[in-house]
PDB file of C-alpha atoms in Angstrom:
ATOM      1  CA  MET A   1       6.790   1.266   7.024  1.00 73.00           C
ATOM      2  CA  ARG A   2       7.271   5.099   7.962  1.00 72.00           C
ATOM      3  CA  ARG A   3       9.275   4.542  11.255  1.00 80.00           C
ATOM      4  CA  ASP A   4      11.636   2.269   8.820  1.00 86.00           C
ATOM      5  CA  TYR A   5      11.769   4.033   5.715  1.00 82.00           C
ATOM      6  CA  SER A   6      12.125   8.163   5.503  1.00 78.00           C
ATOM      7  CA  ASP A   7      11.699   8.105   1.396  1.00 79.00           C
ATOM      8  CA  ALA A   8       8.616   7.666   0.224  1.00 74.00           C
ATOM      9  CA  ASP A   9       9.764   5.812  -2.684  1.00 79.00           C
ATOM     10  CA  ASP A  10      10.721   2.991  -0.730  1.00 84.00           C
ATOM     11  CA  VAL A  11       7.542   3.413   1.561  1.00 82.00           C
ATOM     12  CA  LEU A  12       5.414   3.211  -1.640  1.00 81.00           C
ATOM     13  CA  TRP A  13       8.015  -0.370  -2.858  1.00 84.00           C
ATOM     14  CA  GLN A  14       7.451  -1.764   0.684  1.00 87.00           C
ATOM     15  CA  LEU A  15       3.594  -1.347   1.005  1.00 85.00           C
ATOM     16  CA  LYS A  16       3.067  -2.982  -2.236  1.00 86.00           C
ATOM     17  CA  MET A  17       5.346  -5.688  -1.321  1.00 88.00           C
ATOM     18  CA  TYR A  18       2.980  -5.762   1.937  1.00 87.00           C
ATOM     19  CA  PHE A  19      -0.381  -5.512  -0.257  1.00 83.00           C
ATOM     20  CA  LEU A  20       0.679  -7.880  -3.108  1.00 88.00           C
ATOM     21  CA  GLY A  21       4.009 -10.068  -1.954  1.00 86.00           C
ATOM     22  CA  ASN A  22       6.661 -10.853  -4.739  1.00 84.00           C
ATOM     23  CA  ALA A  23       4.968 -12.761  -7.205  1.00 84.00           C
ATOM     24  CA  GLN A  24       3.483 -10.970 -10.114  1.00 85.00           C
ATOM     25  CA  PRO A  25      -0.492 -10.501  -9.035  1.00 88.00           C
ATOM     26  CA  ARG A  26      -2.578 -10.445 -11.535  1.00 91.00           C
ATOM     27  CA  PRO A  27      -2.748  -7.094 -14.045  1.00 93.00           C
ATOM     28  CA  LYS A  28      -6.097  -6.428 -12.314  1.00 94.00           C
ATOM     29  CA  VAL A  29      -5.243  -7.066  -9.000  1.00 90.00           C
ATOM     30  CA  LEU A  30      -2.568  -4.840  -9.238  1.00 90.00           C
ATOM     31  CA  ARG A  31      -3.890  -2.339 -10.875  1.00 91.00           C
ATOM     32  CA  ALA A  32      -6.085  -2.080  -8.209  1.00 91.00           C
ATOM     33  CA  ALA A  33      -3.720  -2.178  -5.151  1.00 88.00           C
ATOM     34  CA  LEU A  34      -1.829   0.922  -7.018  1.00 87.00           C
ATOM     35  CA  VAL A  35      -5.060   2.955  -7.093  1.00 89.00           C
ATOM     36  CA  VAL A  36      -5.068   2.246  -3.512  1.00 86.00           C
ATOM     37  CA  LEU A  37      -1.435   3.037  -2.624  1.00 83.00           C
ATOM     38  CA  ALA A  38      -1.770   6.032  -5.313  1.00 82.00           C
ATOM     39  CA  HIS A  39      -5.289   7.086  -3.486  1.00 79.00           C
ATOM     40  CA  PHE A  40      -3.748   7.490   0.091  1.00 75.00           C
ATOM     41  CA  PHE A  41      -0.603   8.646  -1.227  1.00 72.00           C
ATOM     42  CA  GLU A  42      -2.111  11.323  -2.743  1.00 71.00           C
ATOM     43  CA  ARG A  43      -3.783  12.699   0.224  1.00 65.00           C
ATOM     44  CA  CYS A  44      -1.320  11.505   2.396  1.00 64.00           C
ATOM     45  CA  ASP A  45      -3.452   9.373   4.708  1.00 55.00           C
ATOM     46  CA  ILE A  46      -1.111   6.944   4.701  1.00 58.00           C
ATOM     47  CA  PHE A  47       1.826   8.497   7.367  1.00 56.00           C
ATOM     48  CA  GLU A  48      -1.648   8.555   9.307  1.00 61.00           C
ATOM     49  CA  THR A  49      -3.519   6.425  11.183  1.00 65.00           C
ATOM     50  CA  PRO A  50      -5.210   3.792   9.560  1.00 65.00           C
ATOM     51  CA  PRO A  51      -9.541   4.325   9.800  1.00 65.00           C
ATOM     52  CA  VAL A  52     -11.464   2.288  13.001  1.00 75.00           C
ATOM     53  CA  GLY A  53     -11.527  -1.940  11.879  1.00 77.00           C
ATOM     54  CA  TRP A  54      -9.081  -0.790   8.680  1.00 69.00           C
ATOM     55  CA  GLN A  55      -7.698  -4.400   8.148  1.00 72.00           C
ATOM     56  CA  PRO A  56      -4.645  -5.311   5.918  1.00 68.00           C
ATOM     57  CA  GLY A  57      -5.114  -7.127   2.632  1.00 62.00           C
ATOM     58  CA  ILE A  58      -8.138  -7.834   2.710  1.00 53.00           C
ATOM     59  CA  GLY A  59     -10.131  -7.409  -0.976  1.00 52.00           C
ATOM     60  CA  LEU A  60      -6.372  -7.630  -2.780  1.00 49.00           C
ATOM     61  CA  THR A  61      -6.662 -11.291  -3.776  1.00 48.00           C
ATOM     62  CA  ALA A  62     -10.193 -11.167  -5.962  1.00 42.00           C
TER      63      ALA A  62
END
């Protein structure tokens, strides 16, 4: 996302769409996804290499 979007708001929007799709998720799932995204944005990890073994979308559908 960072290569395609330079604005942090655009990166956050695109990542939210990647995690949750374009349907309205249940409130619990939306809150969980936003907490995870906020954590990575706060630490700036979102612009770094992901941890070894990280897989996108795991555990966000519950």
